Short mmCIF file of N, CA, C and O in Angstrom, two decimals:
data_model
loop_
_atom_site.label_atom_id
_atom_site.label_comp_id
_atom_site.label_asym_id
_atom_site.label_seq_id
_atom_site.Cartn_x
_atom_site.Cartn_y
_atom_site.Cartn_z
N GLN A 1 72.86 69.49 105.15
CA GLN A 1 73.32 69.21 103.79
C GLN A 1 72.24 69.61 102.80
O GLN A 1 71.05 69.55 103.10
N VAL A 2 72.69 70.02 101.63
CA VAL A 2 71.79 70.45 100.56
C VAL A 2 72.09 69.64 99.31
O VAL A 2 73.27 69.41 98.98
N GLN A 3 71.05 69.20 98.62
CA GLN A 3 71.22 68.45 97.38
C GLN A 3 70.49 69.18 96.26
O GLN A 3 69.38 69.68 96.45
N LEU A 4 71.12 69.18 95.10
CA LEU A 4 70.52 69.73 93.89
C LEU A 4 70.39 68.60 92.87
O LEU A 4 71.38 67.93 92.58
N VAL A 5 69.20 68.42 92.33
CA VAL A 5 68.95 67.36 91.36
C VAL A 5 68.44 67.99 90.08
O VAL A 5 67.40 68.66 90.07
N GLU A 6 69.17 67.73 88.99
CA GLU A 6 68.83 68.30 87.69
C GLU A 6 68.10 67.28 86.83
O GLU A 6 68.29 66.06 86.99
N SER A 7 67.32 67.79 85.88
CA SER A 7 66.66 66.94 84.90
C SER A 7 66.37 67.77 83.65
O SER A 7 66.42 69.01 83.70
N GLY A 8 66.08 67.07 82.54
CA GLY A 8 65.61 67.76 81.36
C GLY A 8 66.57 67.82 80.19
O GLY A 8 66.21 68.32 79.13
N GLY A 9 67.79 67.35 80.35
CA GLY A 9 68.71 67.38 79.22
C GLY A 9 68.35 66.36 78.17
O GLY A 9 67.42 65.56 78.34
N GLY A 10 69.09 66.38 77.06
CA GLY A 10 68.85 65.41 76.02
C GLY A 10 69.39 65.86 74.69
O GLY A 10 70.16 66.81 74.60
N LEU A 11 68.95 65.16 73.64
CA LEU A 11 69.36 65.44 72.27
C LEU A 11 68.23 66.18 71.56
O LEU A 11 67.07 65.74 71.61
N VAL A 12 68.57 67.28 70.91
CA VAL A 12 67.57 68.06 70.20
C VAL A 12 68.18 68.59 68.91
O VAL A 12 69.40 68.80 68.83
N GLN A 13 67.35 68.77 67.90
CA GLN A 13 67.83 69.30 66.62
C GLN A 13 68.01 70.81 66.72
O GLN A 13 67.37 71.48 67.53
N PRO A 14 68.89 71.36 65.88
CA PRO A 14 69.03 72.82 65.85
C PRO A 14 67.69 73.51 65.63
O PRO A 14 66.88 73.04 64.81
N GLY A 15 67.47 74.57 66.39
CA GLY A 15 66.20 75.28 66.33
C GLY A 15 65.17 74.77 67.31
O GLY A 15 64.12 75.39 67.51
N GLY A 16 65.46 73.65 67.95
CA GLY A 16 64.53 73.07 68.91
C GLY A 16 64.62 73.69 70.28
O GLY A 16 65.36 74.66 70.50
N SER A 17 63.85 73.12 71.21
CA SER A 17 63.76 73.64 72.58
C SER A 17 63.93 72.53 73.60
O SER A 17 63.60 71.37 73.33
N LEU A 18 64.42 72.92 74.76
CA LEU A 18 64.51 72.04 75.92
C LEU A 18 64.27 72.90 77.16
O LEU A 18 64.55 74.10 77.16
N ARG A 19 63.77 72.25 78.21
CA ARG A 19 63.64 72.91 79.49
C ARG A 19 64.37 72.09 80.55
O ARG A 19 64.04 70.93 80.76
N LEU A 20 65.32 72.73 81.20
CA LEU A 20 66.06 72.11 82.30
C LEU A 20 65.41 72.50 83.62
O LEU A 20 64.91 73.60 83.77
N SER A 21 65.48 71.57 84.57
CA SER A 21 64.98 71.83 85.92
C SER A 21 66.07 71.47 86.92
O SER A 21 66.87 70.56 86.69
N CYS A 22 66.06 72.17 88.05
CA CYS A 22 66.99 71.87 89.13
C CYS A 22 66.25 72.12 90.44
O CYS A 22 65.86 73.25 90.73
N ALA A 23 66.08 71.06 91.21
CA ALA A 23 65.35 71.13 92.47
C ALA A 23 66.30 70.96 93.65
O ALA A 23 67.12 70.04 93.65
N ALA A 24 66.16 71.84 94.61
CA ALA A 24 67.00 71.78 95.81
C ALA A 24 66.21 71.21 96.97
O ALA A 24 65.02 71.47 97.12
N SER A 25 66.91 70.46 97.80
CA SER A 25 66.31 69.92 99.02
C SER A 25 67.37 69.89 100.12
O SER A 25 68.56 69.96 99.85
N GLY A 26 66.89 69.78 101.38
CA GLY A 26 67.82 69.72 102.49
C GLY A 26 67.68 70.89 103.41
O GLY A 26 66.64 71.52 103.52
N SER A 27 68.78 71.23 104.05
CA SER A 27 68.80 72.22 105.13
C SER A 27 68.93 73.65 104.60
O SER A 27 69.94 74.32 104.79
N ILE A 28 67.87 74.12 103.97
CA ILE A 28 67.88 75.43 103.32
C ILE A 28 67.01 76.41 104.11
O ILE A 28 65.84 76.13 104.35
N ARG A 29 67.57 77.54 104.47
CA ARG A 29 66.79 78.62 105.05
C ARG A 29 66.33 79.57 103.96
O ARG A 29 65.18 79.98 103.95
N SER A 30 67.23 79.89 103.06
CA SER A 30 66.88 80.77 101.95
C SER A 30 67.83 80.53 100.78
O SER A 30 68.94 80.05 100.97
N ILE A 31 67.33 80.83 99.60
CA ILE A 31 68.15 80.73 98.38
C ILE A 31 68.33 82.14 97.85
O ILE A 31 67.35 82.80 97.50
N ASN A 32 69.55 82.60 97.79
CA ASN A 32 69.81 83.97 97.39
C ASN A 32 69.99 84.14 95.89
O ASN A 32 69.52 85.11 95.31
N VAL A 33 70.68 83.19 95.26
CA VAL A 33 70.92 83.26 93.83
C VAL A 33 70.84 81.86 93.25
O VAL A 33 71.39 80.92 93.82
N MET A 34 70.15 81.76 92.13
CA MET A 34 70.08 80.50 91.37
C MET A 34 70.77 80.74 90.04
O MET A 34 70.48 81.74 89.37
N GLU A 35 71.64 79.84 89.65
CA GLU A 35 72.42 80.02 88.42
C GLU A 35 72.41 78.75 87.57
O GLU A 35 72.26 77.65 88.10
N TRP A 36 72.59 78.94 86.28
CA TRP A 36 72.90 77.85 85.35
C TRP A 36 74.26 78.14 84.73
O TRP A 36 74.50 79.25 84.23
N HIS A 37 75.12 77.15 84.73
CA HIS A 37 76.42 77.20 84.08
C HIS A 37 76.47 76.09 83.04
O HIS A 37 75.66 75.15 83.09
N ARG A 38 77.42 76.18 82.15
CA ARG A 38 77.62 75.09 81.19
C ARG A 38 79.11 74.93 80.89
O ARG A 38 79.88 75.87 81.02
N GLN A 39 79.45 73.71 80.50
CA GLN A 39 80.84 73.42 80.14
C GLN A 39 80.86 72.50 78.93
O GLN A 39 80.35 71.37 79.00
N ALA A 40 81.43 73.00 77.85
CA ALA A 40 81.61 72.21 76.64
C ALA A 40 82.99 71.57 76.68
O ALA A 40 83.90 72.08 77.34
N PRO A 41 83.18 70.47 75.96
CA PRO A 41 84.49 69.80 75.95
C PRO A 41 85.60 70.75 75.54
O PRO A 41 85.49 71.46 74.54
N GLY A 42 86.66 70.79 76.34
CA GLY A 42 87.79 71.64 76.04
C GLY A 42 87.63 73.09 76.45
O GLY A 42 88.57 73.88 76.27
N ASN A 43 86.46 73.43 76.99
CA ASN A 43 86.20 74.81 77.38
C ASN A 43 86.06 74.93 78.90
O ASN A 43 85.79 73.94 79.58
N GLN A 44 86.25 76.16 79.38
CA GLN A 44 86.00 76.42 80.80
C GLN A 44 84.50 76.50 81.05
O GLN A 44 83.71 76.81 80.15
N ARG A 45 84.12 76.23 82.28
CA ARG A 45 82.73 76.37 82.66
C ARG A 45 82.35 77.85 82.63
O ARG A 45 83.12 78.70 83.09
N GLU A 46 81.18 78.15 82.05
CA GLU A 46 80.75 79.54 81.97
C GLU A 46 79.36 79.72 82.58
O GLU A 46 78.52 78.82 82.52
N LEU A 47 79.15 80.91 83.13
CA LEU A 47 77.85 81.26 83.66
C LEU A 47 76.92 81.60 82.51
O LEU A 47 77.23 82.46 81.69
N VAL A 48 75.78 80.93 82.45
CA VAL A 48 74.82 81.13 81.36
C VAL A 48 73.71 82.09 81.79
O VAL A 48 73.35 83.01 81.05
N ALA A 49 73.16 81.88 82.98
CA ALA A 49 72.04 82.70 83.43
C ALA A 49 72.00 82.69 84.95
O ALA A 49 72.40 81.71 85.58
N ALA A 50 71.51 83.79 85.52
CA ALA A 50 71.41 83.91 86.97
C ALA A 50 70.10 84.59 87.34
O ALA A 50 69.61 85.45 86.59
N LEU A 51 69.57 84.21 88.48
CA LEU A 51 68.31 84.77 88.98
C LEU A 51 68.48 85.02 90.48
O LEU A 51 68.75 84.10 91.23
N THR A 52 68.33 86.27 90.88
CA THR A 52 68.49 86.60 92.30
C THR A 52 67.19 86.43 93.05
O THR A 52 66.10 86.32 92.46
N ARG A 53 67.32 86.46 94.37
CA ARG A 53 66.14 86.34 95.22
C ARG A 53 65.15 87.47 94.95
O ARG A 53 63.93 87.27 95.06
N GLY A 54 65.67 88.61 94.58
CA GLY A 54 64.81 89.75 94.29
C GLY A 54 64.20 89.74 92.91
O GLY A 54 63.39 90.61 92.58
N GLY A 55 64.59 88.76 92.09
CA GLY A 55 63.98 88.64 90.77
C GLY A 55 64.81 89.18 89.62
O GLY A 55 64.38 89.13 88.47
N SER A 56 65.99 89.69 89.89
CA SER A 56 66.84 90.18 88.81
C SER A 56 67.45 89.02 88.06
O SER A 56 67.81 88.00 88.64
N THR A 57 67.56 89.18 86.75
CA THR A 57 68.14 88.15 85.90
C THR A 57 69.34 88.69 85.15
O THR A 57 69.45 89.90 84.90
N ASN A 58 70.21 87.76 84.75
CA ASN A 58 71.39 88.12 83.98
C ASN A 58 71.70 86.96 83.07
O ASN A 58 71.57 85.79 83.47
N TYR A 59 72.07 87.27 81.81
CA TYR A 59 72.37 86.23 80.83
C TYR A 59 73.69 86.53 80.13
O TYR A 59 74.02 87.69 79.89
N VAL A 60 74.38 85.47 79.76
CA VAL A 60 75.54 85.64 78.89
C VAL A 60 75.02 86.08 77.52
O VAL A 60 73.93 85.70 77.09
N ASP A 61 75.80 86.91 76.83
CA ASP A 61 75.32 87.50 75.58
C ASP A 61 74.87 86.46 74.56
O ASP A 61 73.91 86.68 73.81
N SER A 62 75.54 85.33 74.52
CA SER A 62 75.27 84.33 73.48
C SER A 62 73.89 83.68 73.60
O SER A 62 73.44 83.03 72.65
N VAL A 63 73.22 83.83 74.75
CA VAL A 63 71.90 83.19 74.92
C VAL A 63 70.78 84.20 75.09
O VAL A 63 69.61 83.81 75.19
N LYS A 64 71.10 85.47 75.13
CA LYS A 64 70.07 86.50 75.32
C LYS A 64 69.02 86.42 74.21
O LYS A 64 69.35 86.32 73.03
N GLY A 65 67.76 86.46 74.62
CA GLY A 65 66.67 86.37 73.67
C GLY A 65 66.27 84.95 73.33
O GLY A 65 65.24 84.74 72.68
N ARG A 66 67.06 83.97 73.75
CA ARG A 66 66.76 82.56 73.46
C ARG A 66 66.49 81.75 74.72
O ARG A 66 65.67 80.84 74.69
N PHE A 67 67.18 82.06 75.80
CA PHE A 67 67.05 81.31 77.05
C PHE A 67 66.33 82.17 78.08
O PHE A 67 66.50 83.40 78.12
N THR A 68 65.55 81.52 78.94
CA THR A 68 64.86 82.22 80.02
C THR A 68 65.03 81.43 81.31
O THR A 68 64.71 80.23 81.35
N ILE A 69 65.49 82.10 82.35
CA ILE A 69 65.61 81.48 83.67
C ILE A 69 64.40 81.89 84.50
O ILE A 69 63.97 83.05 84.47
N SER A 70 63.85 80.93 85.23
CA SER A 70 62.69 81.21 86.07
C SER A 70 62.74 80.28 87.28
O SER A 70 63.58 79.38 87.35
N ARG A 71 61.82 80.48 88.21
CA ARG A 71 61.87 79.67 89.43
C ARG A 71 60.47 79.41 89.96
O ARG A 71 59.51 80.11 89.64
N ASP A 72 60.39 78.38 90.80
CA ASP A 72 59.21 78.08 91.59
C ASP A 72 59.67 78.07 93.04
O ASP A 72 60.30 77.12 93.50
N ASN A 73 59.38 79.14 93.75
CA ASN A 73 59.89 79.27 95.12
C ASN A 73 59.36 78.18 96.04
O ASN A 73 60.08 77.70 96.92
N ALA A 74 58.11 77.80 95.84
CA ALA A 74 57.51 76.79 96.71
C ALA A 74 58.22 75.45 96.59
O ALA A 74 58.21 74.65 97.53
N LYS A 75 58.82 75.20 95.43
CA LYS A 75 59.48 73.92 95.18
C LYS A 75 61.00 74.04 95.22
O LYS A 75 61.69 73.05 94.95
N ASN A 76 61.52 75.24 95.55
CA ASN A 76 62.98 75.46 95.54
C ASN A 76 63.58 74.97 94.21
O ASN A 76 64.64 74.32 94.19
N THR A 77 62.92 75.32 93.14
CA THR A 77 63.31 74.81 91.82
C THR A 77 63.57 75.97 90.87
O THR A 77 62.83 76.96 90.86
N VAL A 78 64.62 75.81 90.07
CA VAL A 78 64.93 76.76 89.01
C VAL A 78 64.81 76.05 87.67
O VAL A 78 65.07 74.84 87.57
N TYR A 79 64.39 76.80 86.66
CA TYR A 79 64.22 76.26 85.32
C TYR A 79 65.08 77.06 84.34
O TYR A 79 65.36 78.23 84.57
N LEU A 80 65.45 76.41 83.26
CA LEU A 80 66.09 77.11 82.15
C LEU A 80 65.38 76.67 80.87
O LEU A 80 65.53 75.53 80.43
N GLN A 81 64.57 77.57 80.35
CA GLN A 81 63.89 77.31 79.08
C GLN A 81 64.83 77.73 77.96
O GLN A 81 65.25 78.89 77.89
N MET A 82 65.18 76.79 77.11
CA MET A 82 66.14 77.04 76.03
C MET A 82 65.43 76.88 74.70
O MET A 82 64.96 75.77 74.37
N ASN A 83 65.32 77.95 73.95
CA ASN A 83 64.68 77.95 72.64
C ASN A 83 65.71 78.26 71.55
O ASN A 83 66.80 78.77 71.84
N SER A 84 65.34 77.98 70.33
CA SER A 84 66.22 78.26 69.18
C SER A 84 67.63 77.74 69.43
O SER A 84 68.62 78.45 69.22
N LEU A 85 67.71 76.51 69.86
CA LEU A 85 69.00 75.95 70.23
C LEU A 85 69.92 75.82 69.03
O LEU A 85 69.48 75.54 67.90
N LYS A 86 71.22 76.02 69.30
CA LYS A 86 72.26 75.97 68.28
C LYS A 86 73.27 74.89 68.65
O LYS A 86 73.42 74.56 69.83
N PRO A 87 73.99 74.35 67.67
CA PRO A 87 75.01 73.35 68.00
C PRO A 87 76.01 73.84 69.05
O PRO A 87 76.48 73.04 69.87
N GLU A 88 76.30 75.13 69.04
CA GLU A 88 77.27 75.65 70.01
C GLU A 88 76.71 75.72 71.43
O GLU A 88 77.45 76.04 72.37
N ASP A 89 75.43 75.42 71.61
CA ASP A 89 74.87 75.31 72.96
C ASP A 89 75.14 73.94 73.57
O ASP A 89 74.84 73.71 74.74
N THR A 90 75.69 73.04 72.79
CA THR A 90 76.00 71.70 73.30
C THR A 90 77.00 71.78 74.44
O THR A 90 78.08 72.37 74.30
N ALA A 91 76.63 71.19 75.57
CA ALA A 91 77.47 71.25 76.77
C ALA A 91 76.81 70.44 77.87
O ALA A 91 75.65 70.03 77.75
N VAL A 92 77.54 70.26 78.95
CA VAL A 92 76.93 69.79 80.20
C VAL A 92 76.49 71.02 80.97
O VAL A 92 77.29 71.95 81.17
N TYR A 93 75.23 71.03 81.38
CA TYR A 93 74.66 72.16 82.08
C TYR A 93 74.56 71.83 83.58
O TYR A 93 74.08 70.75 83.94
N TYR A 94 75.01 72.78 84.38
CA TYR A 94 75.03 72.61 85.84
C TYR A 94 74.21 73.73 86.49
O TYR A 94 74.38 74.91 86.14
N CYS A 95 73.40 73.39 87.48
CA CYS A 95 72.79 74.43 88.30
C CYS A 95 73.70 74.69 89.50
O CYS A 95 74.48 73.82 89.92
N HIS A 96 73.59 75.90 90.03
CA HIS A 96 74.44 76.32 91.13
C HIS A 96 73.64 77.29 91.99
O HIS A 96 73.11 78.28 91.47
N PHE A 97 73.50 76.98 93.25
CA PHE A 97 72.70 77.79 94.17
C PHE A 97 73.59 78.39 95.25
O PHE A 97 74.43 77.70 95.83
N TRP A 98 73.35 79.66 95.54
CA TRP A 98 73.93 80.32 96.71
C TRP A 98 72.83 80.37 97.77
O TRP A 98 71.80 80.99 97.57
N VAL A 99 73.06 79.67 98.88
CA VAL A 99 72.00 79.52 99.88
C VAL A 99 72.49 79.96 101.25
O VAL A 99 73.69 80.14 101.48
N VAL A 100 71.53 80.13 102.15
CA VAL A 100 71.81 80.22 103.58
C VAL A 100 71.18 78.98 104.19
O VAL A 100 69.98 78.72 104.00
N THR A 101 71.98 78.20 104.89
CA THR A 101 71.47 76.96 105.45
C THR A 101 70.68 77.23 106.75
O THR A 101 70.68 78.35 107.27
N THR A 102 70.05 76.20 107.24
CA THR A 102 69.26 76.35 108.46
C THR A 102 70.13 76.67 109.67
O THR A 102 69.63 77.14 110.69
N THR A 103 71.42 76.44 109.56
CA THR A 103 72.34 76.80 110.65
C THR A 103 72.82 78.24 110.52
O THR A 103 73.59 78.70 111.37
N GLY A 104 72.41 78.91 109.45
CA GLY A 104 72.73 80.31 109.30
C GLY A 104 73.96 80.62 108.47
O GLY A 104 74.34 81.78 108.35
N PHE A 105 74.58 79.59 107.92
CA PHE A 105 75.82 79.81 107.17
C PHE A 105 75.53 79.91 105.67
O PHE A 105 74.77 79.10 105.12
N PRO A 106 76.18 80.87 104.99
CA PRO A 106 76.07 80.93 103.53
C PRO A 106 76.91 79.83 102.90
O PRO A 106 78.05 79.57 103.35
N SER A 107 76.35 79.18 101.92
CA SER A 107 77.04 78.09 101.24
C SER A 107 76.64 78.08 99.77
O SER A 107 75.64 78.69 99.39
N ALA A 108 77.39 77.36 98.97
CA ALA A 108 77.09 77.21 97.55
C ALA A 108 77.14 75.74 97.17
O ALA A 108 77.99 74.99 97.66
N TYR A 109 76.22 75.35 96.29
CA TYR A 109 76.10 73.95 95.90
C TYR A 109 75.91 73.82 94.40
O TYR A 109 75.28 74.68 93.76
N TRP A 110 76.44 72.70 93.86
CA TRP A 110 76.33 72.39 92.44
C TRP A 110 75.41 71.19 92.23
O TRP A 110 75.40 70.26 93.04
N GLY A 111 74.69 71.21 91.12
CA GLY A 111 74.00 70.03 90.67
C GLY A 111 74.96 69.07 90.01
O GLY A 111 76.14 69.38 89.81
N GLN A 112 74.43 67.89 89.63
CA GLN A 112 75.30 66.84 89.09
C GLN A 112 75.60 67.04 87.61
O GLN A 112 76.50 66.38 87.08
N GLY A 113 74.87 67.91 86.96
CA GLY A 113 75.09 68.16 85.54
C GLY A 113 74.15 67.34 84.68
O GLY A 113 73.83 66.19 85.00
N THR A 114 73.71 67.94 83.58
CA THR A 114 72.87 67.24 82.61
C THR A 114 73.34 67.59 81.21
O THR A 114 73.63 68.76 80.92
N GLN A 115 73.47 66.58 80.35
CA GLN A 115 74.00 66.78 79.01
C GLN A 115 72.93 67.34 78.08
O GLN A 115 71.82 66.81 78.01
N VAL A 116 73.29 68.39 77.37
CA VAL A 116 72.46 68.93 76.29
C VAL A 116 73.26 68.83 75.01
O VAL A 116 74.37 69.35 74.92
N THR A 117 72.70 68.15 74.02
CA THR A 117 73.35 67.98 72.73
C THR A 117 72.43 68.50 71.64
O THR A 117 71.28 68.07 71.54
N VAL A 118 72.94 69.44 70.87
CA VAL A 118 72.17 70.02 69.77
C VAL A 118 72.83 69.58 68.47
O VAL A 118 73.94 70.00 68.14
N SER A 119 72.13 68.72 67.75
CA SER A 119 72.71 68.14 66.55
C SER A 119 71.61 67.63 65.64
O SER A 119 70.57 67.17 66.11
N SER A 120 71.87 67.69 64.34
CA SER A 120 70.92 67.13 63.39
C SER A 120 71.31 65.70 63.03
O SER A 120 70.64 65.05 62.23
#
């Protein structure tokens, strides 16, 4: 079994910054892709940023130049640095990992979600 634990959400004023963290633990052989998704009320969940095992990154257009995804391989942890936050960034943010477990099977796991609210 694999668990993902998120932290770092909260309330911030427009223009402010937050850093989200997501740490994985359990029966992990390798992590192939680390992702951050978000879901605002009434909206579908969307992919915000992705980081592959090889180091390639991808961002949704609305966050390019403001958000940065990074990782600490030793800690099986992914981060999302969010700068110049806007009210439209308000959402529940979820991490999502594509892994290979110690039994050799590819699997995908979600974090529990963390609320980010951008408001004055």
